[in-house]
Tab-separated table of C-alpha atoms and ligand atoms in Angstrom:
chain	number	residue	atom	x	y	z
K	373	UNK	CA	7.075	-30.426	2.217
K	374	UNK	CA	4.829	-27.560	0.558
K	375	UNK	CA	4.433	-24.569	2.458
K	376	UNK	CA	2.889	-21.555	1.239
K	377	UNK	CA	4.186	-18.139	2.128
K	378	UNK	CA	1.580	-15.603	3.236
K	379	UNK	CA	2.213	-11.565	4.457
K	380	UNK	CA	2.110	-8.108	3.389
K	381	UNK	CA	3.993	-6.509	0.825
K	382	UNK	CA	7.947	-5.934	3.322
K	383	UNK	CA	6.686	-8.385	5.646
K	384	UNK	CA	9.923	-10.621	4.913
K	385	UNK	CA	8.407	-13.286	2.992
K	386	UNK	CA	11.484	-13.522	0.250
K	387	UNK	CA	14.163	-12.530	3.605
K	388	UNK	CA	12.775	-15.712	4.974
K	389	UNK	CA	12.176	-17.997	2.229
K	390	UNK	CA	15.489	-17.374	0.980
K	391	UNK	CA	16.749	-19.293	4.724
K	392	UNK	CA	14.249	-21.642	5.010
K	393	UNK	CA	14.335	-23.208	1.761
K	394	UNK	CA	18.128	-23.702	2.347
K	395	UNK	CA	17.184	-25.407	5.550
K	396	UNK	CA	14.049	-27.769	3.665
K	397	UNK	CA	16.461	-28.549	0.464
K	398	UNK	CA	13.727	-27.612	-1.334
K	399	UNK	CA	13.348	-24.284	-3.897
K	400	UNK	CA	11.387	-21.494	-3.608
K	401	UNK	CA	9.129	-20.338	-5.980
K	402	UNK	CA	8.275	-16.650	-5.719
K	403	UNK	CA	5.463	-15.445	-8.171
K	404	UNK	CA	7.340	-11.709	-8.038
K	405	UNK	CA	10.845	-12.606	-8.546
K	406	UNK	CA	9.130	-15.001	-11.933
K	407	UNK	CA	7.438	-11.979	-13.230
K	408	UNK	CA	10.760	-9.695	-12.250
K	409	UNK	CA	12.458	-12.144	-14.268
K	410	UNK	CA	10.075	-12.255	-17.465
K	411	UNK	CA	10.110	-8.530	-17.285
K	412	UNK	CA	14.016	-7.964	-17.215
K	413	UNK	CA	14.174	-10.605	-20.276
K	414	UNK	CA	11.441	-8.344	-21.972
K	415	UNK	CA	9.006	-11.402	-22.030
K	416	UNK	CA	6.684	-10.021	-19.993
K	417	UNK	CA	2.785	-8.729	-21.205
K	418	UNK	CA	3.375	-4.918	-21.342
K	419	UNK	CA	-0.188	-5.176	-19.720
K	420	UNK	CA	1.119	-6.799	-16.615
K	421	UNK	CA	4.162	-4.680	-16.812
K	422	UNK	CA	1.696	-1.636	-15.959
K	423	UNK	CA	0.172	-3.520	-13.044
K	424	UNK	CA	3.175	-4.750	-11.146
K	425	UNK	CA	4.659	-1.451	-11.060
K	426	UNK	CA	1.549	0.096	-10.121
K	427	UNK	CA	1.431	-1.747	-7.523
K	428	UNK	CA	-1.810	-4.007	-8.734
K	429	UNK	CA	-2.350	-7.846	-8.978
K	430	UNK	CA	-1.790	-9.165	-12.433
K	431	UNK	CA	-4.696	-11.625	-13.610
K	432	UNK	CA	-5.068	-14.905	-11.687
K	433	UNK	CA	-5.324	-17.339	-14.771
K	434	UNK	CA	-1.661	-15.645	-15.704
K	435	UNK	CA	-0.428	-16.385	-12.645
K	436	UNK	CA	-2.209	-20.205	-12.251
K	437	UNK	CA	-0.833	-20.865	-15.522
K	438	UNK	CA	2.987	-20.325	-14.434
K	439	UNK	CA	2.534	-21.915	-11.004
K	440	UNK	CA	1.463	-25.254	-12.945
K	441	UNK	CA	4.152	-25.366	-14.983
K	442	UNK	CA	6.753	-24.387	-12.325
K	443	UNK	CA	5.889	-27.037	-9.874
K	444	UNK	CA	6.297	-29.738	-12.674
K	445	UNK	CA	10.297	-28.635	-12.489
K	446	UNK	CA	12.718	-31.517	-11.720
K	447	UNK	CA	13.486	-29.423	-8.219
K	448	UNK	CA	10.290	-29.320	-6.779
K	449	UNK	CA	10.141	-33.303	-6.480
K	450	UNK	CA	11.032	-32.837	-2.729
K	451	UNK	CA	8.517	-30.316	-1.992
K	452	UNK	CA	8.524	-26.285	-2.738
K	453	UNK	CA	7.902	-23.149	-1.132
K	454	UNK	CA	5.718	-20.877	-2.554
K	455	UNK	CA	6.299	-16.882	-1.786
K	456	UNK	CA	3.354	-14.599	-3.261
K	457	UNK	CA	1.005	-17.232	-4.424
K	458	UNK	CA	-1.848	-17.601	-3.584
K	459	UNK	CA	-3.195	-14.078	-3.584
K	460	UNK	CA	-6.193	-14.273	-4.010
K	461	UNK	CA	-9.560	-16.957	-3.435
K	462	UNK	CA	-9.297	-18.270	-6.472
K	463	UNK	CA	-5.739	-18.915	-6.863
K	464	UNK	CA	-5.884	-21.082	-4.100
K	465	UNK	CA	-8.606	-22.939	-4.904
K	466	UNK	CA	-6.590	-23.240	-8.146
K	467	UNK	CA	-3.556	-24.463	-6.188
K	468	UNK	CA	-5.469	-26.808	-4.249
K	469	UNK	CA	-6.555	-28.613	-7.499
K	470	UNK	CA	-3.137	-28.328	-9.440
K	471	UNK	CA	-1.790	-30.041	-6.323
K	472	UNK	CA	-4.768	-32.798	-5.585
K	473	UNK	CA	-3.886	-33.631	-9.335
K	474	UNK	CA	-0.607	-34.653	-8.432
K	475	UNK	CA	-1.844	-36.607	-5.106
K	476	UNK	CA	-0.231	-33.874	-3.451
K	477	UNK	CA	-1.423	-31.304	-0.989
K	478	UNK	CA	-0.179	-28.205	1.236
K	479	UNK	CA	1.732	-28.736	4.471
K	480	UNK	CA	1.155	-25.142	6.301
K	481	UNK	CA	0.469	-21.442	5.275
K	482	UNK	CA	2.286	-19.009	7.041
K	483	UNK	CA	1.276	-15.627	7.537
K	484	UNK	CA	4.141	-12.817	8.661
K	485	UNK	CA	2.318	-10.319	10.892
K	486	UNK	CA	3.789	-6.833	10.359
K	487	UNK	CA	2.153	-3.386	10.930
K	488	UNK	CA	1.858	-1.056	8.064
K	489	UNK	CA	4.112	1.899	9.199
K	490	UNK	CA	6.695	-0.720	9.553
K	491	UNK	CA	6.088	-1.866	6.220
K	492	UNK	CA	6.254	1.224	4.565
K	493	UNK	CA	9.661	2.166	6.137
K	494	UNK	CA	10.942	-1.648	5.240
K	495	UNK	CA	9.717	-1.019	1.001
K	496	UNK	CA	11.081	2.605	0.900
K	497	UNK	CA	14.617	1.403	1.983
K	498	UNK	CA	15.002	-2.078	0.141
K	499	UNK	CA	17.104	-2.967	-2.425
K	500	UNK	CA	18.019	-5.931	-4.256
K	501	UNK	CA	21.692	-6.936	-5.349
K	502	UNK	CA	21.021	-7.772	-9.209
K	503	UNK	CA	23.942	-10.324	-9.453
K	504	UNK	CA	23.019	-13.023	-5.780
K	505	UNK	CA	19.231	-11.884	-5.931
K	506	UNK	CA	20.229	-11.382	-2.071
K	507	UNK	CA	17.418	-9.057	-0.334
K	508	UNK	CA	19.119	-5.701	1.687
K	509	UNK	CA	17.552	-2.749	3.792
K	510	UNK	CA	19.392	0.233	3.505
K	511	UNK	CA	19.100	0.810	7.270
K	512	UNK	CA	18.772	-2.667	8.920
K	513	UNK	CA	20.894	-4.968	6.572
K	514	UNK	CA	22.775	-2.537	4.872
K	515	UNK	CA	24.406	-4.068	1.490
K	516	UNK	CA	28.179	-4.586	0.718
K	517	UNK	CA	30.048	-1.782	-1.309
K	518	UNK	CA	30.456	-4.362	-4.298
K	519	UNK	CA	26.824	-4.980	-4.842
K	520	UNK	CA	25.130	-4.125	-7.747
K	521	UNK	CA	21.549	-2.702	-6.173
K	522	UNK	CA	18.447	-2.627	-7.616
K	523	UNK	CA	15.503	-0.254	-6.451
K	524	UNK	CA	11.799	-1.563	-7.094
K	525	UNK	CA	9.715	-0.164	-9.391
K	526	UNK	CA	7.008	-0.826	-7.003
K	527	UNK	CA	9.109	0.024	-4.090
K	528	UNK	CA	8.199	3.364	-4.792
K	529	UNK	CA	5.850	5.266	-2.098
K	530	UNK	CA	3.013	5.878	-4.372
K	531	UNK	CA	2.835	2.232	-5.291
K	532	UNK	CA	3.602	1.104	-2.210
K	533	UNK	CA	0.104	2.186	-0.631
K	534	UNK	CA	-1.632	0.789	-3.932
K	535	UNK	CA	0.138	-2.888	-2.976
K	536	UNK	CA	-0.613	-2.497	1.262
K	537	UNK	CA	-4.281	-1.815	0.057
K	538	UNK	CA	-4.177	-4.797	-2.609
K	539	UNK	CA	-2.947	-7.090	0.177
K	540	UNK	CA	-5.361	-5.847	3.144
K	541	UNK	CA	-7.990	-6.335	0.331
K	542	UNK	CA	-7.301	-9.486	-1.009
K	543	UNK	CA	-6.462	-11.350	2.569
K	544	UNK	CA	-10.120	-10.244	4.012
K	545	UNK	CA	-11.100	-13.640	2.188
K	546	UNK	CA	-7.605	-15.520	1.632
K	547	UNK	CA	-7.007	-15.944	5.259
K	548	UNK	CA	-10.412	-17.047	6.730
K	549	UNK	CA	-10.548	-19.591	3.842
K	550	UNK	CA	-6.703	-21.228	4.851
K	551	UNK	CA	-7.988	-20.939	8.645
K	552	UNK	CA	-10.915	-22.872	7.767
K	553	UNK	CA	-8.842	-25.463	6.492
K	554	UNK	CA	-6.630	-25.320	10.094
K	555	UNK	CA	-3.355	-24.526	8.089
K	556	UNK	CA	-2.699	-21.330	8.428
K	557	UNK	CA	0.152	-20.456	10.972
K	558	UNK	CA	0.203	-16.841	12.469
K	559	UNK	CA	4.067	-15.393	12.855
K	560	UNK	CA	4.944	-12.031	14.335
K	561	UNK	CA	7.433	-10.716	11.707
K	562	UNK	CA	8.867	-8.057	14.090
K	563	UNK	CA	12.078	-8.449	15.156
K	564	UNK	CA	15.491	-9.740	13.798
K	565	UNK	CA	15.209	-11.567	10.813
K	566	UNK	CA	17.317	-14.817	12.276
K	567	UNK	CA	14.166	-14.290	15.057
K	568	UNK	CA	11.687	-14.201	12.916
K	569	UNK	CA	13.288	-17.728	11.410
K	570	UNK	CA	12.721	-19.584	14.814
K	571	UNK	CA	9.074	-18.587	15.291
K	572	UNK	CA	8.340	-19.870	11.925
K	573	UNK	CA	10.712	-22.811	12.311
K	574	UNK	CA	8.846	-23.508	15.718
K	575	UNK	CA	5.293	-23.057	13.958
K	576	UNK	CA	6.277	-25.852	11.643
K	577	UNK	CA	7.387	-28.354	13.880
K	578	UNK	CA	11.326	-27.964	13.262
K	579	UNK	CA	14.601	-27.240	14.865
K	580	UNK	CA	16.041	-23.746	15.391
K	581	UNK	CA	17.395	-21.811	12.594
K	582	UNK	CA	21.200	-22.849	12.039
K	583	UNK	CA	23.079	-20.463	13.608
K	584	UNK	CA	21.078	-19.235	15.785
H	1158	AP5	P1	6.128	-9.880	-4.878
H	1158	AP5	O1	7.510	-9.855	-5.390
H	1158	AP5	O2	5.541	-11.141	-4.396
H	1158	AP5	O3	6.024	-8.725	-3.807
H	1158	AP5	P2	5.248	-8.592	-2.426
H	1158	AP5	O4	4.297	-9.651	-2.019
H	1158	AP5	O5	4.702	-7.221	-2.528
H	1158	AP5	O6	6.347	-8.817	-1.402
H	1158	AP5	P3	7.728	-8.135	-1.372
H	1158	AP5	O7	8.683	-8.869	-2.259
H	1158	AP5	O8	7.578	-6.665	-1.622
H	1158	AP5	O9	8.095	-8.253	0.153
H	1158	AP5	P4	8.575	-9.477	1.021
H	1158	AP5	O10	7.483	-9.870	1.951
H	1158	AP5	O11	9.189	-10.564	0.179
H	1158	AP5	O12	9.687	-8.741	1.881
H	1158	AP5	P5	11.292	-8.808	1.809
H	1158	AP5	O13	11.756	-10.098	2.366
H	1158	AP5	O14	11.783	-8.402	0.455
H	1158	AP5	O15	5.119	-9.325	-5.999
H	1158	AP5	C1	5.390	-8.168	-6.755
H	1158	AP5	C2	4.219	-7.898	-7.688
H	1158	AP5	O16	4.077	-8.988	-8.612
H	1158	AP5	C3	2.837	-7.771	-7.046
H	1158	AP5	O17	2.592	-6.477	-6.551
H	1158	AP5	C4	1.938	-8.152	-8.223
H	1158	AP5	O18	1.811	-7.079	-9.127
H	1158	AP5	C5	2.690	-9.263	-8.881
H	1158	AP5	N1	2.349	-10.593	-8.352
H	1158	AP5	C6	3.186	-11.453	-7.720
H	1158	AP5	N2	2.535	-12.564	-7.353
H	1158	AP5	C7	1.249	-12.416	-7.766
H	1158	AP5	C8	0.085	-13.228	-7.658
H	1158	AP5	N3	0.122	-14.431	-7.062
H	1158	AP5	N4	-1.073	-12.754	-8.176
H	1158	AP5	C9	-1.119	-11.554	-8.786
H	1158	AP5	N5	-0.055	-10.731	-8.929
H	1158	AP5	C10	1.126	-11.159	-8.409
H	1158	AP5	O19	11.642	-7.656	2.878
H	1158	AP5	C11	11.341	-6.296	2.614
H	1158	AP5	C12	12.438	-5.393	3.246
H	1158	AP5	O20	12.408	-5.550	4.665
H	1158	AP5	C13	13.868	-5.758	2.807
H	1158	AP5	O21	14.606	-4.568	2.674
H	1158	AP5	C14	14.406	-6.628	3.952
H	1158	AP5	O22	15.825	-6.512	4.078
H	1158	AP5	C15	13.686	-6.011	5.146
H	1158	AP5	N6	13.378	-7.012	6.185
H	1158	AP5	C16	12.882	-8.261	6.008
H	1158	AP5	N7	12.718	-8.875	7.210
H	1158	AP5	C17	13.108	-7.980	8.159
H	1158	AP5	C18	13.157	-7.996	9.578
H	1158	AP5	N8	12.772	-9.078	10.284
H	1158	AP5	N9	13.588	-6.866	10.225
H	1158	AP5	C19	13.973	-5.771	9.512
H	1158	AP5	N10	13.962	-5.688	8.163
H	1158	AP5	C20	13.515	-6.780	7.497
């Protein structure tokens, strides 16, 4: 199963992925957490440093590049989910021939709906616990006194406009051209997270969210 993760910057794409790729058995590959991770290590183009935490979109032939190597991994042989990728026209049509390669092609997109005052309040407040990777809002999902938490860079309110305009930008074309296709599945991301689960578990076809 390939399903590709589409929504606003706080719209819950990583919340959910992180539950529905338990539930698939299959990994999910977020395009953020990679460049996160290639930053932290000190890997990371200082040039692309600047962008992500200004809130901008680093090049799309960096970010084709690590998406073809990633879905060659021994873990994606059951399927993946990707979070963050595509962004942009040409990444998918990049996607769509990295996959077609392989004799392999996407299952569903699926776009969180979220409004952008609720967005803003969901990046201001989120933190990260460095040691599980396990997403937290200070408010809503408050984090356990032993975590280790980790505050964006681009979490902060200057570059969190920069990233809601980025998005709103970039999906005037990315969504018409996965509706065209008849994959893309619309999801109101407003409500409980565990809610927010069934409505995308429903959209693809499965079984309500275990515990639920
Ligand atoms: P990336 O890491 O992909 O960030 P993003 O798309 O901006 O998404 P976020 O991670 O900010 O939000 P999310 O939707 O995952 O929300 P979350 O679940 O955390 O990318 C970062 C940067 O890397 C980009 O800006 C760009 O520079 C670069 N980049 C990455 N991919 C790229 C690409 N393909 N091309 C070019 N550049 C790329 O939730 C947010 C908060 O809300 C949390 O606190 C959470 O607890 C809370 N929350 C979640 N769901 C709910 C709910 N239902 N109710 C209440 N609170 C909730």
């Amino acid at each position: 199963m390939i399903i590709v993760l589409v929504g606003p910057p706080g719209s819950g794409k990583g919340t959910q992925a992180q539950v529905l790729c338990k539930k698939y058995g299959i990994p999910q590959i977020s395009t953020g957490d990679m460049l996160r991770a290639a930053k932290a290590s000190g890997t990371l183009d200082p040039q692309y440093r600047a962008i992500m935490d200004a809130g901008g979109l680093v090049p799309d032939a960096a970010m084709i590049g690590l998406i073809d190597k990633r879905i060659d991994a021994d873990d994606c042989k059951n399927g993946f989910m990707l979070d963050g990728f595509p962004r942009t026209v040409p990444q998918a049509e990049a996607l769509e021939q990295l996959l077609a390669a392989r004799s392999l092609r996407i299952d569903a997109v699926v776009q969180l709906d979220v409004s952008r005052s609720l967005l803003e309040e969901r990046l201001i407040h989120r933190r990260t616990d460095k040691k599980s990777g396990q997403i937290y809002h200070l408010v809503y999902s408050p984090p356990p006194p032993d975590a280790e938490l980790e505050h964006r860079a681009d979490d902060r309110p200057e570059a969190v406009g920069k990233r809601l305009d980025a998005y709103e930008a970039m999906t005037a074309a990315l969504l018409p051209y996965y509706e065209d296709k008849a994959l893309l599945r619309r999801i109101d991301g407003v409500g409980a997270p565990a809610e927010v689960t069934s409505r995308v578990l429903g959209a693809l076809g499965g079984s309500q969210a275990e515990g639920s």
